[in-house]
CSV table of C-alpha atoms in Angstrom, one decimal:
chain,number,residue,atom,x,y,z
A,82,GLN,CA,-3.0,30.1,12.8
A,83,ILE,CA,-5.7,27.7,11.3
A,84,LEU,CA,-8.0,30.8,11.0
A,85,ALA,CA,-5.4,32.8,9.0
A,86,PRO,CA,-7.8,32.9,5.8
A,87,ILE,CA,-10.0,35.4,7.9
A,88,LEU,CA,-9.3,39.2,7.0
A,89,ASN,CA,-6.3,40.5,9.1
A,90,ALA,CA,-5.9,37.3,11.3
A,91,GLU,CA,-2.2,37.0,10.2
A,92,ALA,CA,-1.4,40.5,11.2
A,93,ILE,CA,-3.3,40.2,14.6
A,94,ILE,CA,-1.2,37.2,15.2
A,95,GLU,CA,2.0,38.8,14.5
A,96,GLY,CA,1.1,41.7,16.7
A,97,LYS,CA,0.8,44.2,13.8
A,98,LEU,CA,-3.0,44.9,14.3
A,99,ALA,CA,-5.5,45.1,17.2
A,100,PRO,CA,-7.7,42.0,17.7
A,101,GLU,CA,-10.8,44.4,16.9
A,102,SER,CA,-9.7,44.7,13.3
A,103,LEU,CA,-10.6,40.9,12.7
A,104,GLY,CA,-12.8,40.5,9.8
A,105,VAL,CA,-15.6,39.2,12.1
A,106,GLU,CA,-18.7,40.8,13.4
A,107,ALA,CA,-22.1,40.0,14.7
A,108,SER,CA,-24.6,42.0,12.4
A,109,ASP,CA,-27.3,41.2,14.8
A,110,GLU,CA,-28.1,38.6,17.7
A,111,ARG,CA,-28.4,35.7,15.1
A,112,THR,CA,-26.1,36.7,12.3
A,113,LEU,CA,-22.2,36.2,12.2
A,114,VAL,CA,-20.5,37.7,9.3
A,115,ILE,CA,-16.9,36.4,8.6
A,116,ARG,CA,-14.7,38.4,5.9
A,117,LEU,CA,-11.9,36.4,4.3
A,118,LYS,CA,-8.6,37.6,2.8
A,119,GLY,CA,-9.3,35.7,-0.3
A,120,PRO,CA,-11.3,32.9,-1.7
A,121,THR,CA,-11.2,29.9,0.7
A,122,PRO,CA,-13.2,27.0,-0.6
A,123,TYR,CA,-12.5,24.9,2.5
A,124,PHE,CA,-13.6,27.4,5.0
A,125,LEU,CA,-16.7,26.0,6.0
A,126,GLY,CA,-14.8,22.7,6.8
A,127,MET,CA,-12.5,24.7,9.1
A,128,LEU,CA,-15.4,25.9,11.1
A,129,VAL,CA,-16.0,22.6,12.7
A,130,HIS,CA,-12.3,22.7,14.1
A,131,SER,CA,-12.0,23.3,17.8
A,132,SER,CA,-10.5,26.6,17.3
A,133,ALA,CA,-13.6,27.7,15.9
A,134,TYR,CA,-15.9,26.5,18.6
A,135,PRO,CA,-18.0,29.3,20.3
A,136,VAL,CA,-17.3,30.4,23.9
A,137,HIS,CA,-19.4,32.2,26.6
A,138,PRO,CA,-17.8,35.7,27.2
A,139,PRO,CA,-19.3,36.3,30.6
A,140,SER,CA,-17.7,33.0,31.8
A,141,ILE,CA,-14.4,34.3,30.6
A,142,ASP,CA,-14.7,37.5,32.1
A,143,LYS,CA,-15.6,35.8,35.5
A,144,TYR,CA,-13.2,33.1,35.5
A,145,GLY,CA,-10.2,34.0,33.0
A,146,HIS,CA,-8.3,31.2,31.6
A,147,GLU,CA,-10.1,28.8,34.1
A,148,PHE,CA,-13.4,29.1,32.5
A,149,ALA,CA,-13.1,25.8,31.0
A,150,GLN,CA,-13.2,23.8,34.4
A,151,PRO,CA,-16.2,21.5,35.4
A,152,GLY,CA,-19.0,23.5,36.7
A,153,ARG,CA,-17.9,26.7,34.9
A,154,LEU,CA,-17.8,25.6,31.2
A,155,VAL,CA,-20.8,27.0,29.3
A,156,SER,CA,-20.9,25.3,26.0
A,157,ASN,CA,-23.7,24.7,23.3
A,158,GLY,CA,-23.3,21.0,22.7
A,159,ALA,CA,-25.2,18.0,23.4
A,160,TYR,CA,-23.1,17.3,26.5
A,161,LYS,CA,-21.8,19.3,29.5
A,162,LEU,CA,-18.5,18.9,31.4
A,163,VAL,CA,-18.9,17.4,34.8
A,164,GLU,CA,-15.5,16.0,35.8
A,165,ARG,CA,-12.0,16.1,34.8
A,166,LYS,CA,-9.1,14.3,36.5
A,167,ILE,CA,-5.6,15.0,35.2
A,168,GLN,CA,-4.0,11.8,33.5
A,169,SER,CA,-7.1,9.9,34.1
A,170,TYR,CA,-10.3,11.0,32.5
A,171,VAL,CA,-12.7,13.6,31.3
A,172,ALA,CA,-16.5,12.9,32.0
A,173,LEU,CA,-19.5,14.5,30.3
A,174,GLU,CA,-23.3,14.3,30.8
A,175,ARG,CA,-26.2,15.2,28.7
A,176,ASN,CA,-26.9,18.9,28.4
A,177,PRO,CA,-30.6,19.5,29.0
A,178,PHE,CA,-30.4,22.7,27.3
A,179,TYR,CA,-29.3,21.3,24.0
A,180,TRP,CA,-31.8,21.9,21.2
A,181,ASP,CA,-32.0,18.3,20.2
A,182,ASP,CA,-31.4,16.7,23.7
A,183,ALA,CA,-34.7,14.7,23.1
A,184,ASN,CA,-32.8,12.6,20.5
A,185,THR,CA,-29.6,12.2,22.7
A,186,THR,CA,-29.8,8.7,24.4
A,187,ILE,CA,-26.4,8.3,26.2
A,188,ASP,CA,-26.5,9.9,29.4
A,189,ARG,CA,-22.8,9.9,30.5
A,190,VAL,CA,-19.6,9.8,28.3
A,191,GLU,CA,-16.1,9.2,29.8
A,192,TYR,CA,-13.0,9.9,27.8
A,193,ILE,CA,-10.1,7.8,29.2
A,194,ASN,CA,-6.5,9.0,29.1
A,195,THR,CA,-3.8,6.4,28.2
A,196,GLU,CA,-0.5,6.2,26.4
A,197,ASP,CA,-0.3,2.3,26.8
A,198,VAL,CA,-2.1,0.7,23.7
A,199,SER,CA,-1.7,-2.7,25.4
A,200,SER,CA,-3.4,-1.6,28.6
A,201,GLU,CA,-6.3,0.0,26.7
A,202,PHE,CA,-6.6,-3.3,25.0
A,203,LYS,CA,-6.9,-5.2,27.9
A,204,ARG,CA,-9.5,-2.9,29.4
A,205,PHE,CA,-11.6,-3.2,26.2
A,206,ARG,CA,-11.6,-6.8,26.4
A,207,ALA,CA,-12.5,-6.4,30.1
A,208,GLY,CA,-15.5,-4.3,29.1
A,209,GLU,CA,-14.4,-1.2,30.8
A,210,ILE,CA,-14.0,0.7,27.3
A,211,ASP,CA,-16.6,0.7,24.5
A,212,TRP,CA,-14.1,1.9,21.9
A,213,THR,CA,-10.2,2.2,21.7
A,214,SER,CA,-8.0,4.9,20.3
A,215,SER,CA,-6.0,2.1,18.3
A,216,ILE,CA,-4.9,-1.3,18.6
A,217,PRO,CA,-1.5,-3.0,19.5
A,218,THR,CA,0.5,-3.9,16.4
A,219,SER,CA,1.5,-7.2,18.1
A,220,GLN,CA,-2.2,-8.4,18.5
A,221,VAL,CA,-3.2,-7.7,15.2
A,222,GLU,CA,-3.5,-11.2,13.9
A,223,TRP,CA,-5.2,-12.5,17.0
A,224,ILE,CA,-7.8,-9.7,16.9
A,225,ARG,CA,-8.7,-10.3,13.0
A,226,GLN,CA,-9.3,-14.0,14.0
A,227,ASN,CA,-11.0,-13.6,17.2
A,228,MET,CA,-12.7,-10.2,17.2
A,229,PRO,CA,-13.4,-9.5,13.5
A,230,ASN,CA,-16.7,-7.6,14.2
A,231,GLU,CA,-15.2,-5.4,16.8
A,232,LEU,CA,-12.3,-4.3,14.4
A,233,HIS,CA,-12.8,-1.2,12.3
A,234,ALA,CA,-9.8,0.2,10.0
A,235,ASN,CA,-10.7,3.0,7.9
A,236,THR,CA,-8.8,5.4,5.5
A,237,TYR,CA,-7.9,8.5,7.5
A,238,LEU,CA,-6.7,11.8,6.5
A,239,GLY,CA,-3.2,11.8,8.0
A,240,VAL,CA,0.4,11.2,7.3
A,241,TYR,CA,3.0,9.8,9.7
A,242,TYR,CA,6.5,11.2,9.0
A,243,TYR,CA,10.0,11.9,10.6
A,244,GLY,CA,11.1,15.5,10.5
A,245,PHE,CA,14.7,16.9,10.1
A,246,ASN,CA,16.0,19.7,12.3
A,247,LEU,CA,17.3,22.0,9.6
A,248,LYS,CA,18.7,24.6,12.0
A,249,GLN,CA,21.4,22.3,13.2
A,250,PRO,CA,23.8,19.8,11.9
A,251,PRO,CA,24.0,17.2,10.4
A,252,PHE,CA,21.0,18.2,8.6
A,253,LYS,CA,21.3,21.8,8.0
A,254,ASN,CA,22.3,22.6,4.4
A,255,ASN,CA,22.7,19.0,3.8
A,256,PRO,CA,19.9,17.7,1.3
A,257,LYS,CA,22.0,15.0,0.1
A,258,LEU,CA,22.1,13.1,3.6
A,259,ARG,CA,18.4,13.8,4.1
A,260,GLN,CA,17.5,12.2,0.6
A,261,ALA,CA,19.9,9.2,1.4
A,262,LEU,CA,18.2,8.6,4.6
A,263,SER,CA,14.7,8.7,3.0
A,264,MET,CA,15.7,6.5,0.0
A,265,ALA,CA,17.2,3.7,2.4
A,266,ILE,CA,13.8,3.3,4.3
A,267,ASP,CA,11.8,0.4,3.0
A,268,ARG,CA,8.3,1.7,3.6
A,269,GLU,CA,6.5,-1.4,2.4
A,270,VAL,CA,8.3,-3.4,5.2
A,271,ILE,CA,7.1,-1.0,7.7
A,272,VAL,CA,3.4,-1.1,6.7
A,273,GLU,CA,3.2,-4.9,5.9
A,274,LYS,CA,5.5,-6.3,8.5
A,275,VAL,CA,5.6,-3.8,11.3
A,276,LEU,CA,2.2,-2.2,11.5
A,277,ARG,CA,0.1,-4.8,9.3
A,278,THR,CA,-3.2,-2.9,9.6
A,279,GLY,CA,-3.7,-1.4,6.1
A,280,GLU,CA,-1.4,1.7,6.1
A,281,GLN,CA,-0.4,2.8,2.8
A,282,PRO,CA,3.5,3.7,1.9
A,283,ALA,CA,3.9,7.2,1.3
A,284,TYR,CA,5.9,8.7,-1.4
A,285,SER,CA,4.0,12.0,-1.3
A,286,TRP,CA,3.1,14.5,1.5
A,287,VAL,CA,-0.4,15.1,0.9
A,288,PRO,CA,-2.5,11.8,1.4
A,289,PRO,CA,-4.7,10.3,-1.2
A,290,GLY,CA,-8.2,11.2,-1.2
A,291,VAL,CA,-7.8,14.9,-0.6
A,292,ILE,CA,-10.4,16.8,-2.5
A,293,GLY,CA,-9.2,18.3,-5.8
A,294,HIS,CA,-5.4,17.8,-5.0
A,295,GLN,CA,-3.0,16.5,-7.9
A,296,ALA,CA,-0.7,14.6,-5.8
A,297,SER,CA,3.3,14.9,-6.3
A,298,GLU,CA,5.6,12.3,-5.7
A,299,VAL,CA,9.3,11.9,-5.0
A,300,PRO,CA,10.9,11.1,-8.4
A,301,TRP,CA,12.3,7.6,-7.2
A,302,ALA,CA,8.8,6.4,-6.0
A,303,LYS,CA,8.6,3.7,-9.0
A,304,TRP,CA,12.3,2.9,-8.8
A,305,SER,CA,13.2,-0.7,-7.7
A,306,ARG,CA,14.5,-1.4,-4.2
A,307,ALA,CA,18.0,-1.9,-5.6
A,308,GLN,CA,18.0,1.2,-7.6
A,309,ARG,CA,17.1,3.2,-4.5
A,310,LEU,CA,19.8,1.8,-2.3
A,311,ASP,CA,22.4,2.3,-5.0
A,312,GLN,CA,21.4,6.1,-5.1
A,313,ALA,CA,21.2,6.4,-1.4
A,314,ARG,CA,24.8,5.0,-1.0
A,315,ARG,CA,26.1,7.4,-3.7
A,316,LEU,CA,24.2,10.5,-2.0
A,317,TYR,CA,25.5,9.2,1.4
A,318,GLN,CA,29.2,9.4,0.1
A,319,GLU,CA,28.7,12.8,-1.6
A,320,ALA,CA,27.3,14.2,1.7
A,321,GLY,CA,30.7,13.1,3.4
A,322,TYR,CA,30.0,10.0,5.1
A,323,SER,CA,31.3,6.5,4.6
A,324,GLU,CA,31.7,3.2,6.6
A,325,GLU,CA,34.9,4.6,8.2
A,326,ARG,CA,33.2,7.8,9.0
A,327,PRO,CA,29.5,7.0,9.7
A,328,ALA,CA,26.7,9.5,10.2
A,329,ARG,CA,25.5,9.6,13.7
A,330,VAL,CA,21.9,10.3,14.1
A,331,GLU,CA,19.3,10.5,17.1
A,332,ILE,CA,15.9,9.5,16.3
A,333,ARG,CA,13.5,11.2,19.0
A,334,TYR,CA,9.8,9.8,19.7
A,335,ASN,CA,7.2,10.1,22.1
A,336,THR,CA,6.2,7.1,24.2
A,337,SER,CA,4.5,4.5,22.4
A,338,GLU,CA,4.8,1.0,21.4
A,339,ASP,CA,4.3,1.6,17.7
A,340,HIS,CA,6.7,4.4,17.5
A,341,LYS,CA,9.5,2.5,19.2
A,342,LYS,CA,8.9,-0.5,16.6
A,343,ILE,CA,9.0,1.9,13.8
A,344,ALA,CA,12.2,3.7,15.1
A,345,THR,CA,13.8,0.4,15.6
A,346,ALA,CA,13.1,-0.8,12.1
A,347,ILE,CA,14.3,2.4,10.6
A,348,ALA,CA,17.5,2.4,12.7
A,349,ALA,CA,18.3,-1.1,11.4
A,350,MET,CA,17.5,-0.1,7.8
A,351,TRP,CA,19.9,2.9,8.0
A,352,LYS,CA,22.4,0.9,9.8
A,353,GLN,CA,22.3,-2.2,7.0
A,354,TRP,CA,22.3,-0.3,4.1
A,355,LEU,CA,24.3,2.8,4.8
A,356,GLY,CA,26.2,2.3,8.1
A,357,VAL,CA,24.5,4.9,10.0
A,358,GLU,CA,24.8,4.8,13.8
A,359,ALA,CA,21.3,5.8,14.9
A,360,VAL,CA,20.6,6.3,18.7
A,361,LEU,CA,16.8,6.1,19.7
A,362,ILE,CA,15.5,8.7,22.3
A,363,ASN,CA,12.1,8.1,23.9
A,364,GLU,CA,10.6,11.1,25.7
A,365,GLU,CA,7.3,12.0,27.5
A,366,TRP,CA,4.8,13.7,25.4
A,367,LYS,CA,5.2,17.2,26.8
A,368,VAL,CA,9.3,17.2,26.8
A,369,TYR,CA,9.1,15.8,23.2
A,370,LEU,CA,7.0,18.5,22.1
A,371,GLN,CA,9.2,21.2,23.8
A,372,ASN,CA,12.3,19.8,22.3
A,373,ARG,CA,10.8,19.7,18.8
A,374,ARG,CA,9.7,23.4,19.3
A,375,LEU,CA,13.1,24.6,20.5
A,376,GLN,CA,14.9,23.0,17.5
A,377,THR,CA,18.2,22.8,19.5
A,378,LYS,CA,18.4,19.2,20.6
A,379,THR,CA,16.5,17.3,17.8
A,380,GLN,CA,18.0,15.8,15.0
A,381,VAL,CA,15.4,13.3,13.5
A,382,PHE,CA,11.8,13.4,15.3
A,383,ARG,CA,8.9,11.3,14.7
A,384,ALA,CA,5.8,13.1,14.0
A,385,GLY,CA,2.4,13.0,12.4
A,386,TRP,CA,-0.2,15.3,10.9
A,387,ILE,CA,-4.1,14.7,10.8
A,388,GLY,CA,-5.9,17.0,8.3
A,389,ASP,CA,-8.0,19.6,10.0
A,390,TYR,CA,-10.2,19.7,7.1
A,391,ASN,CA,-10.5,18.0,3.6
A,392,ASP,CA,-7.9,20.3,1.5
A,393,ALA,CA,-4.2,20.0,0.7
A,394,ASN,CA,-3.5,23.3,2.4
A,395,THR,CA,-4.0,21.7,5.9
A,396,PHE,CA,-0.9,19.6,5.1
A,397,LEU,CA,1.3,22.1,3.3
A,398,GLU,CA,0.7,25.1,5.3
A,399,ILE,CA,2.4,23.5,8.3
A,400,LEU,CA,5.8,23.7,6.6
A,401,HIS,CA,5.3,27.3,5.5
A,402,SER,CA,8.3,29.3,7.0
A,403,ASN,CA,6.1,31.3,9.2
A,404,HIS,CA,3.8,28.5,10.6
A,405,GLY,CA,3.8,27.8,14.2
A,406,LEU,CA,4.0,24.2,13.7
A,407,ASN,CA,6.9,24.1,11.4
A,408,ASP,CA,9.4,22.4,13.9
A,409,THR,CA,11.8,21.5,11.0
A,410,GLY,CA,12.9,25.1,10.8
A,411,TYR,CA,12.3,24.6,6.9
A,412,HIS,CA,12.5,28.1,5.1
A,413,SER,CA,11.9,28.0,1.3
A,414,PRO,CA,10.8,31.5,-0.6
A,415,GLU,CA,9.7,29.4,-3.3
A,416,TYR,CA,7.4,27.2,-1.3
A,417,ASP,CA,6.1,30.0,0.8
A,418,GLU,CA,5.4,32.1,-2.5
A,419,LEU,CA,3.4,29.2,-4.0
A,420,LEU,CA,1.3,28.7,-1.0
A,421,ASP,CA,0.5,32.4,-0.6
A,422,LYS,CA,-0.5,32.6,-4.2
A,423,ALA,CA,-2.9,29.4,-3.7
A,424,SER,CA,-4.4,31.0,-0.5
A,425,VAL,CA,-6.0,33.9,-2.5
A,426,GLU,CA,-6.5,32.3,-5.8
A,427,GLY,CA,-10.2,32.0,-6.9
A,428,ASN,CA,-9.5,29.8,-9.9
A,429,ALA,CA,-9.9,26.2,-8.6
A,430,GLN,CA,-7.6,24.7,-11.4
A,431,LEU,CA,-4.8,27.1,-10.9
A,432,ARG,CA,-5.0,27.1,-7.1
A,433,ALA,CA,-4.7,23.2,-7.5
A,434,GLU,CA,-1.6,23.9,-9.6
A,435,TYR,CA,0.1,26.1,-7.1
A,436,GLN,CA,-0.4,23.4,-4.4
A,437,HIS,CA,0.7,20.6,-7.0
A,438,ARG,CA,4.2,22.7,-7.6
A,439,ALA,CA,4.4,23.8,-3.8
A,440,GLU,CA,4.4,19.7,-2.8
A,441,LYS,CA,6.8,19.2,-5.7
A,442,VAL,CA,9.3,21.7,-4.0
A,443,LEU,CA,8.8,20.1,-0.7
A,444,LEU,CA,9.5,16.6,-1.9
A,445,ARG,CA,12.6,18.0,-3.5
A,446,ASP,CA,13.8,19.8,-0.5
A,447,LEU,CA,12.9,17.1,2.0
A,448,PRO,CA,12.7,18.8,5.2
A,449,VAL,CA,10.5,15.7,6.2
A,450,ILE,CA,10.4,12.0,5.3
A,451,PRO,CA,6.9,10.8,4.8
A,452,LEU,CA,6.7,7.2,5.7
A,453,TYR,CA,2.9,6.2,5.6
A,454,PHE,CA,-0.6,7.4,5.2
A,455,TYR,CA,-2.8,6.5,8.3
A,456,VAL,CA,-5.8,4.3,8.5
A,457,ASN,CA,-7.6,4.9,11.9
A,458,LYS,CA,-7.6,1.5,13.8
A,459,ARG,CA,-10.1,0.8,16.4
A,460,LEU,CA,-12.1,-1.8,18.3
A,461,VAL,CA,-15.8,-0.7,18.9
A,462,SER,CA,-17.8,-2.6,21.1
A,463,ARG,CA,-20.9,-4.6,19.6
A,464,ARG,CA,-23.0,-2.8,22.0
A,465,VAL,CA,-22.5,0.3,20.2
A,466,SER,CA,-24.7,1.4,17.2
A,467,GLY,CA,-24.5,4.2,15.1
A,468,TRP,CA,-20.7,4.3,15.0
A,469,VAL,CA,-19.4,4.9,11.2
A,470,GLY,CA,-15.9,5.0,9.9
A,471,ASN,CA,-15.1,8.3,8.2
A,472,ILE,CA,-11.9,10.0,6.6
A,473,MET,CA,-11.9,12.6,9.5
A,474,ASP,CA,-12.5,10.0,12.2
A,475,HIS,CA,-15.3,12.3,13.8
A,476,HIS,CA,-17.6,10.4,16.1
A,477,GLN,CA,-20.2,12.5,18.0
A,478,SER,CA,-22.0,10.7,21.1
A,479,ARG,CA,-25.2,12.3,20.4
A,480,TYR,CA,-25.6,10.1,17.2
A,481,LEU,CA,-24.6,6.8,18.9
A,482,ARG,CA,-26.9,4.1,21.0
A,483,LEU,CA,-26.0,1.6,23.6
A,484,SER,CA,-27.6,-1.9,23.9
A,485,ASP,CA,-27.3,-4.6,26.4
A,486,ARG,CA,-25.4,-6.8,24.0
A,487,LYS,CA,-22.0,-7.8,25.0
């Protein structure tokens, strides 16, 4: 669905038109023509997303959905796929046919699969990994004191949030309960005491730094903690709950030390300030995703969204009622209309206004609780040069170098 700005793409996704009607053609052997349904200023940024990578048609014809296996995958990148061990690693080696192979110096790259941040940290310290996907929050202070040159924390285009299932009780048709729970969460405590690596409390949906976006915030963003709690208790009671009749809520999250710490902290805040009885449910990644999509078991679920390109649309569109990643079941004709208008608006100022108003509607309805805006936190070995932090967190091995320094 990320390619929806292309002419006829949405109708093809919905099965209303044949794939051959897509607004894309090769006018000659070296020219690709893409026609859009309307002005899309972020479109070139979208083309670096994996869904737009070129594939090799003869390989698909020969192998079908098995075309992307080692020894079969034909690609145009600096590396070729040579090994894939499920739940273990993916290995790449230099592609001698790449146009700039002479300036690629790293011969082999291995991407290690792990869900345990602490184990990853141990492997990094042992020299088995050159950079990590994250760092364990329990080791933040030790890392800052003992490994300051290896620690890299950079602003990241992402929001960490809790989603509500709006198709099932207790959150279906109950905005007051949703707002009460949101207002009772102390985001400053989460980023300063639980995470402690520079994350920013989120009172809007679209992260700061997005090009051309005028951010909206929840109306109570500047209120004192006492004012928020007073209003949260009032809304909680108006929603039909009390100390004698507490809300019972399940918080569902995928396996991760940090997700568990955050869920534990939020459950304690809800209990202390509202009397909510929250149960934490930890699920393996695939089960967790399936339950989110089915929208039958979930009540509150942990989630995060990283922008696919630097534009507000990449965050706003996932809560459009027709979007495949809308796991909350949120449906607002007002919100959808504003996004639909923005998607074909050529005037940059008017487009930004539509997006601003859409975010305002979203924060009024609260199908989600924005909690904090990400930073990417990594340990990078001192033997790696050419590694540069960036808002998209893209790091191509072809630009890196390795030395013998430990």
